[in-house]
Each structure stands twice: as C-alpha cells, then as structure tokens.
mmCIF file with all atom_site columns, C-alpha atoms in Angstrom:
data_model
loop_
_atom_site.group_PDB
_atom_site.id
_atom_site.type_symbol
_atom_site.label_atom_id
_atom_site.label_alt_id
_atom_site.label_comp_id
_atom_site.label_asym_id
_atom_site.label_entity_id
_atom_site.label_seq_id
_atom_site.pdbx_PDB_ins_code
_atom_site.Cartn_x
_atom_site.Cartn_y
_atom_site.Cartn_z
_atom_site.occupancy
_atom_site.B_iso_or_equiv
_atom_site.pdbx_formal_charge
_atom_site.auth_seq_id
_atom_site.auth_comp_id
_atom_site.auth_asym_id
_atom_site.auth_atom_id
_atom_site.pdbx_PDB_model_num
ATOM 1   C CA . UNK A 1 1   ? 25.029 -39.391 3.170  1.00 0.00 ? 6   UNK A CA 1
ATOM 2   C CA . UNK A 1 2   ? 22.329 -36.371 3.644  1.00 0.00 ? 7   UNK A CA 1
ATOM 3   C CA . UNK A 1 3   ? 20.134 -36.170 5.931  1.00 0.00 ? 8   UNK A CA 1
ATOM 4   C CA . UNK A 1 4   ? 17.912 -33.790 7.499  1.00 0.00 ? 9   UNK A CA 1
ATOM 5   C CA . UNK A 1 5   ? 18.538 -31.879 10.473 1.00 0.00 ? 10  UNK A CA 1
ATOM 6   C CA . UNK A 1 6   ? 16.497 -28.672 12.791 1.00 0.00 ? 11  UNK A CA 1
ATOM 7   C CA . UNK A 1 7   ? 18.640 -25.863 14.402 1.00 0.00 ? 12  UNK A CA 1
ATOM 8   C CA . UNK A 1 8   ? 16.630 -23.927 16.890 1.00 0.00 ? 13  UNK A CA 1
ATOM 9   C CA . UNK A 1 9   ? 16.463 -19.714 16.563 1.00 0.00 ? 14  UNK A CA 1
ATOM 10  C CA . UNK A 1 10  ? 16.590 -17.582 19.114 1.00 0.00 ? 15  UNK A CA 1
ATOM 11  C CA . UNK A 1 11  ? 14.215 -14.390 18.874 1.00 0.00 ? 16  UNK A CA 1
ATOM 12  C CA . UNK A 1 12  ? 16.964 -12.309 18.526 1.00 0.00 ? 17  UNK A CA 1
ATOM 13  C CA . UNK A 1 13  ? 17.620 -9.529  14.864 1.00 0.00 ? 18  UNK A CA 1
ATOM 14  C CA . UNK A 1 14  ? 20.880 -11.471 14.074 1.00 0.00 ? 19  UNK A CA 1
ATOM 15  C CA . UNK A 1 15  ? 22.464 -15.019 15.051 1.00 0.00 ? 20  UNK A CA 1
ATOM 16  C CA . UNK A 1 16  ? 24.697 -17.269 13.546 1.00 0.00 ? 21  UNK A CA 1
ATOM 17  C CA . UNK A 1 17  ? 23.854 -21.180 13.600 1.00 0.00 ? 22  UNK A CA 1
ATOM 18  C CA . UNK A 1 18  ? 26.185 -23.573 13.164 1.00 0.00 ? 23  UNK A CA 1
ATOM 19  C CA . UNK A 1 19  ? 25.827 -25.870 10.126 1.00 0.00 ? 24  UNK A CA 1
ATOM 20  C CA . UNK A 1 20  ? 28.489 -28.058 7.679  1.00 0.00 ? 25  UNK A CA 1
ATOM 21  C CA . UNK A 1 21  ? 29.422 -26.125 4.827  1.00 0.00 ? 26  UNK A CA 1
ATOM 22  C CA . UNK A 1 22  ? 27.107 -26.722 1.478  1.00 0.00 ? 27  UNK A CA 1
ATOM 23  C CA . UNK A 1 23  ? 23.599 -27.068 3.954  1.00 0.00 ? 28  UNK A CA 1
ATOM 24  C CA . UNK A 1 24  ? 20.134 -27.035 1.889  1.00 0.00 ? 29  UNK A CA 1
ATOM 25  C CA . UNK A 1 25  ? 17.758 -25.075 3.976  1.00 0.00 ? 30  UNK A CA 1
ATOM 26  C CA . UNK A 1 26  ? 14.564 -26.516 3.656  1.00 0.00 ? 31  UNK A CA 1
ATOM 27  C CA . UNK A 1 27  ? 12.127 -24.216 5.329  1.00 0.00 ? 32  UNK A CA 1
ATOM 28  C CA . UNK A 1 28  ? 11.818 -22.360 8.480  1.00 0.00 ? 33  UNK A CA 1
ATOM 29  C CA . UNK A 1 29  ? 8.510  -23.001 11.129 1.00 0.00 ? 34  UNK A CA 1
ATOM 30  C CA . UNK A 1 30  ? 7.745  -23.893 14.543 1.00 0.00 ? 35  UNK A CA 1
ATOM 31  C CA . UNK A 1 31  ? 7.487  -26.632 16.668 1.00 0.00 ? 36  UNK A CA 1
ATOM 32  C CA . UNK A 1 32  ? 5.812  -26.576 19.936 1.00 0.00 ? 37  UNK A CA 1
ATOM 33  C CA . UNK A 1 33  ? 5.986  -22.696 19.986 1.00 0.00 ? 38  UNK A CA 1
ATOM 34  C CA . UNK A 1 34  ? 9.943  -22.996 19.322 1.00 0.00 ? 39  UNK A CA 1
ATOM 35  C CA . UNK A 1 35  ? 11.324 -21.461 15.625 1.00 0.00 ? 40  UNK A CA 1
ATOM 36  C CA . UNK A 1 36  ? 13.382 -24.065 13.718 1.00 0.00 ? 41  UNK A CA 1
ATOM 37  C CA . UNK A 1 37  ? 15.425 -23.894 10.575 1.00 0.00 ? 42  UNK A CA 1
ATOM 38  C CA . UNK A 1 38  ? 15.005 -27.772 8.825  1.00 0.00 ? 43  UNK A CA 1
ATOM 39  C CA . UNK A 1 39  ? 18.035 -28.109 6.133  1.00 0.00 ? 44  UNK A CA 1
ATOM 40  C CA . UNK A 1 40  ? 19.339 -31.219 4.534  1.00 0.00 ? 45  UNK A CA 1
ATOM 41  C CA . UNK A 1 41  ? 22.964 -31.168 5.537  1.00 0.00 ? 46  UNK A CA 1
ATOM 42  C CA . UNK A 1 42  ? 26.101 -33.867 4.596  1.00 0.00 ? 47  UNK A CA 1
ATOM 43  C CA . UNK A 1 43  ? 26.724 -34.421 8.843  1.00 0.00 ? 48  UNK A CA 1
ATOM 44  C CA . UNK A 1 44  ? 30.554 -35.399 7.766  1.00 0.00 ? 49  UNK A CA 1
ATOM 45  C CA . UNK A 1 45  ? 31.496 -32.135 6.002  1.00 0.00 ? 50  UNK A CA 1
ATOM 46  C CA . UNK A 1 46  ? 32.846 -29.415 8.183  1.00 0.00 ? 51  UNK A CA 1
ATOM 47  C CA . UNK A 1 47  ? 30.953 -26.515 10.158 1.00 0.00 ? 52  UNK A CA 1
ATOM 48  C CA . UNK A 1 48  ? 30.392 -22.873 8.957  1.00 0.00 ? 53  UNK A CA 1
ATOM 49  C CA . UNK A 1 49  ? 28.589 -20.304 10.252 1.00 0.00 ? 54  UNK A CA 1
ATOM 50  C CA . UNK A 1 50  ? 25.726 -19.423 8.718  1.00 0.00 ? 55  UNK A CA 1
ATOM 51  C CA . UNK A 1 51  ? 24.323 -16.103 9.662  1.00 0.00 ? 56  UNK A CA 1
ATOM 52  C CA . UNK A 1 52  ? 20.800 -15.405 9.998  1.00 0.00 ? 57  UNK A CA 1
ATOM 53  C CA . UNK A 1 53  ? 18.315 -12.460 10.547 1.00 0.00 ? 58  UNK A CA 1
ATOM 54  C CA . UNK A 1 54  ? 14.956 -12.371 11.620 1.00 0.00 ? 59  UNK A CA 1
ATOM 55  C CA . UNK A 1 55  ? 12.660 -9.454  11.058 1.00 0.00 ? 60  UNK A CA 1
ATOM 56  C CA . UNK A 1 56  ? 9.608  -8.813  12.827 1.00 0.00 ? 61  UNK A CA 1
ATOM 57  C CA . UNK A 1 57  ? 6.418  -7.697  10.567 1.00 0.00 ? 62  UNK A CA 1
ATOM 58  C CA . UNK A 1 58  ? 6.268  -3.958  10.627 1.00 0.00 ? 63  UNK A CA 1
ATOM 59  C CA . UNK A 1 59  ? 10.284 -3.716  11.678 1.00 0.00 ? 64  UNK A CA 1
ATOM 60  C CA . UNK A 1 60  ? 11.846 -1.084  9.548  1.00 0.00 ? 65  UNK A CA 1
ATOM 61  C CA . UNK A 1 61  ? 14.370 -2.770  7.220  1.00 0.00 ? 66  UNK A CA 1
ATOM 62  C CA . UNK A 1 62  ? 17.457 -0.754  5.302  1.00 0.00 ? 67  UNK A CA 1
ATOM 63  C CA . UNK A 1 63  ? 16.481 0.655   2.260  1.00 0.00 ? 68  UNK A CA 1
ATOM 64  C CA . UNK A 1 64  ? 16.957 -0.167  -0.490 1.00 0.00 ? 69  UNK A CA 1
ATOM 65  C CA . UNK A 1 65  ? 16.635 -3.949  0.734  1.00 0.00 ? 70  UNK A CA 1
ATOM 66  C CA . UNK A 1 66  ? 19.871 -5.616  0.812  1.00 0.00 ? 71  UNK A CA 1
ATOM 67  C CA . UNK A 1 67  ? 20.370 -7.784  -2.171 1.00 0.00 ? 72  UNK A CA 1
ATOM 68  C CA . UNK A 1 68  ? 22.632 -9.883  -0.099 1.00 0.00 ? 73  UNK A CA 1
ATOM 69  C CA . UNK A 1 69  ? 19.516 -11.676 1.795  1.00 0.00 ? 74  UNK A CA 1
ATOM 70  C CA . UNK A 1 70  ? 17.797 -13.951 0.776  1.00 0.00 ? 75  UNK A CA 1
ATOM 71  C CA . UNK A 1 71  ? 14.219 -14.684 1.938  1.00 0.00 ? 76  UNK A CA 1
ATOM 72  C CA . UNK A 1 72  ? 14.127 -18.607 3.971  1.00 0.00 ? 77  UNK A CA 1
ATOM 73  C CA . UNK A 1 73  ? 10.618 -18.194 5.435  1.00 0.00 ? 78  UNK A CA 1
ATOM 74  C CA . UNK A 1 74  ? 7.815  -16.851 8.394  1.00 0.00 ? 79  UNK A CA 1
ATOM 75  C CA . UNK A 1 75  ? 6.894  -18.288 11.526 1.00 0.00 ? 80  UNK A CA 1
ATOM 76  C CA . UNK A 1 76  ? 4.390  -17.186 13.688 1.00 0.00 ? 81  UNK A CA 1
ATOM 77  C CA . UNK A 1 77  ? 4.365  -17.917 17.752 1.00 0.00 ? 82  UNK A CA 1
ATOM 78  C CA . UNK A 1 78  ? 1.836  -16.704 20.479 1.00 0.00 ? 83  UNK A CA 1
ATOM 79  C CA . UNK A 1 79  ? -0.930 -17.947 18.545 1.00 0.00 ? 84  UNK A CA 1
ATOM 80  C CA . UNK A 1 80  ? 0.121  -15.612 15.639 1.00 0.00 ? 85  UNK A CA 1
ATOM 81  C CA . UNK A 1 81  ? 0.305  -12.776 17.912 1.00 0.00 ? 86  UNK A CA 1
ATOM 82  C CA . UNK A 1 82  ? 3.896  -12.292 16.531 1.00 0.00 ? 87  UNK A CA 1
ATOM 83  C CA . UNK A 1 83  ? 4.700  -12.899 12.900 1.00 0.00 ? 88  UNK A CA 1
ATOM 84  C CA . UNK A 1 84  ? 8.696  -13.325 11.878 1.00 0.00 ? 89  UNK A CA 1
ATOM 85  C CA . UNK A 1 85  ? 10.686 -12.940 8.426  1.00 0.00 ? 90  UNK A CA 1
ATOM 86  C CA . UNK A 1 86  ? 13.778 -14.811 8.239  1.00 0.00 ? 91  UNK A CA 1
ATOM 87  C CA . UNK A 1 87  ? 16.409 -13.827 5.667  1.00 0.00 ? 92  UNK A CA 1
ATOM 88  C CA . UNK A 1 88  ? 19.838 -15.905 5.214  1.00 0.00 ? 93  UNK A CA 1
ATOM 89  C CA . UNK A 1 89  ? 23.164 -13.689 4.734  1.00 0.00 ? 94  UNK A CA 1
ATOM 90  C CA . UNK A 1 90  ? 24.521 -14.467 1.819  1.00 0.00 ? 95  UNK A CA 1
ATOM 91  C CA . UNK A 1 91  ? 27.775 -12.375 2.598  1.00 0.00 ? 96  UNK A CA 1
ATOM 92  C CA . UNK A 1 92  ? 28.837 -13.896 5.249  1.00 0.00 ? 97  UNK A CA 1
ATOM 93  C CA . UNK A 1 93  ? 29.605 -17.089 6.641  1.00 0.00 ? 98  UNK A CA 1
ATOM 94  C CA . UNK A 1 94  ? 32.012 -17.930 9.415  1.00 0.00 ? 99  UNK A CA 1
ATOM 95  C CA . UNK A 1 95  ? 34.540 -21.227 9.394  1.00 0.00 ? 100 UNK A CA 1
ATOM 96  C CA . UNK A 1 96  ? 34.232 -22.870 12.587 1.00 0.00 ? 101 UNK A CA 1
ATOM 97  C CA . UNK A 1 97  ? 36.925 -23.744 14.528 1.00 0.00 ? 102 UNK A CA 1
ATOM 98  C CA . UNK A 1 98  ? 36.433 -27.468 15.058 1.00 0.00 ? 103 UNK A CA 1
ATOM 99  C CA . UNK A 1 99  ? 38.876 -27.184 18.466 1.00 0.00 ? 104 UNK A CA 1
ATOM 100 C CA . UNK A 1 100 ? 36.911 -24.868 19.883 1.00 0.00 ? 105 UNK A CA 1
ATOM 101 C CA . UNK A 1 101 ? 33.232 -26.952 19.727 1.00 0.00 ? 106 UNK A CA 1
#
C-alpha cells in the first residue's frame, strides 16, 4: 500500500535522503519555516538513496545545465528572503544498507 510521506532538507548544495526504491516525489515546500520533500512511497519496499541538490537563486550552476537533474520544485524561507531550486539526481542513487539503519 502507498502512502504519503515528508523527508526534511537540510540547507546544504547536496544531500542524500533516504527513501524505498520506486518513490513518487510529489512536490517540495515548507512547513513552519522547515523545507520538505512530500513523495508517495510503497513503506515495505527497500531504501535507496536518493540524492538531492538545492540551488540558491542567483548560485552559479555548471554550464551547460546537467541533463541528469531534474527540476522537483522552490521553497522560499525567511519570509522569502531566501528563494531555493531543488533538482533530483537522476544518476545516482545509493542502496542502503538495511544493517546499518
């Protein structure tokens, strides 16, 4: 059975966030001044790690943009003092070790 879960981000360029394998992400916004990725997720299916990277507006970016991330959404915190772009890596994603959780 799906359902739908939030994973918190951390203000940092790149993180990975631990999710079962074959996750929906749903959108990407804030809560109480907090970023959060919502997905729908199958809760019985086994971890990855997905691998995410945030991009503040005006950051300088590689160019040509990398064709391996894909766009998930903008928050803004500080009362839109500080706007964020959040891209998904489509390269990469990391198999969790379930003994090591």
């Amino acid at each position: 059975m799906e359902k739908i879960y939030k994973y918190p981000l951390a203000l940092e360029d790149k993180q990975t966030i631990e999710m079962p394998i074959g996750s929906q992400i749903l959108c990407v916004q804030t809560q109480f001044n907090q970023p959060y990725i919502w997905a729908m997720v199958n809760p019985n299916l086994p971890p990855i790690g997905v691998k995410i990277e945030i991009y503040g507006t005006g950051e300088s970016i590689t160019n040509p943009f990398p064709s391996y991330l894909k766009y998930i959404g903008t928050f803004q915190i500080n009362n839109g003092h500080e706007v964020y772009h959040v891209f998904l890596n489509e390269l990469v994603s990391v198999p969790i070790n379930p003994n090591n959780s």
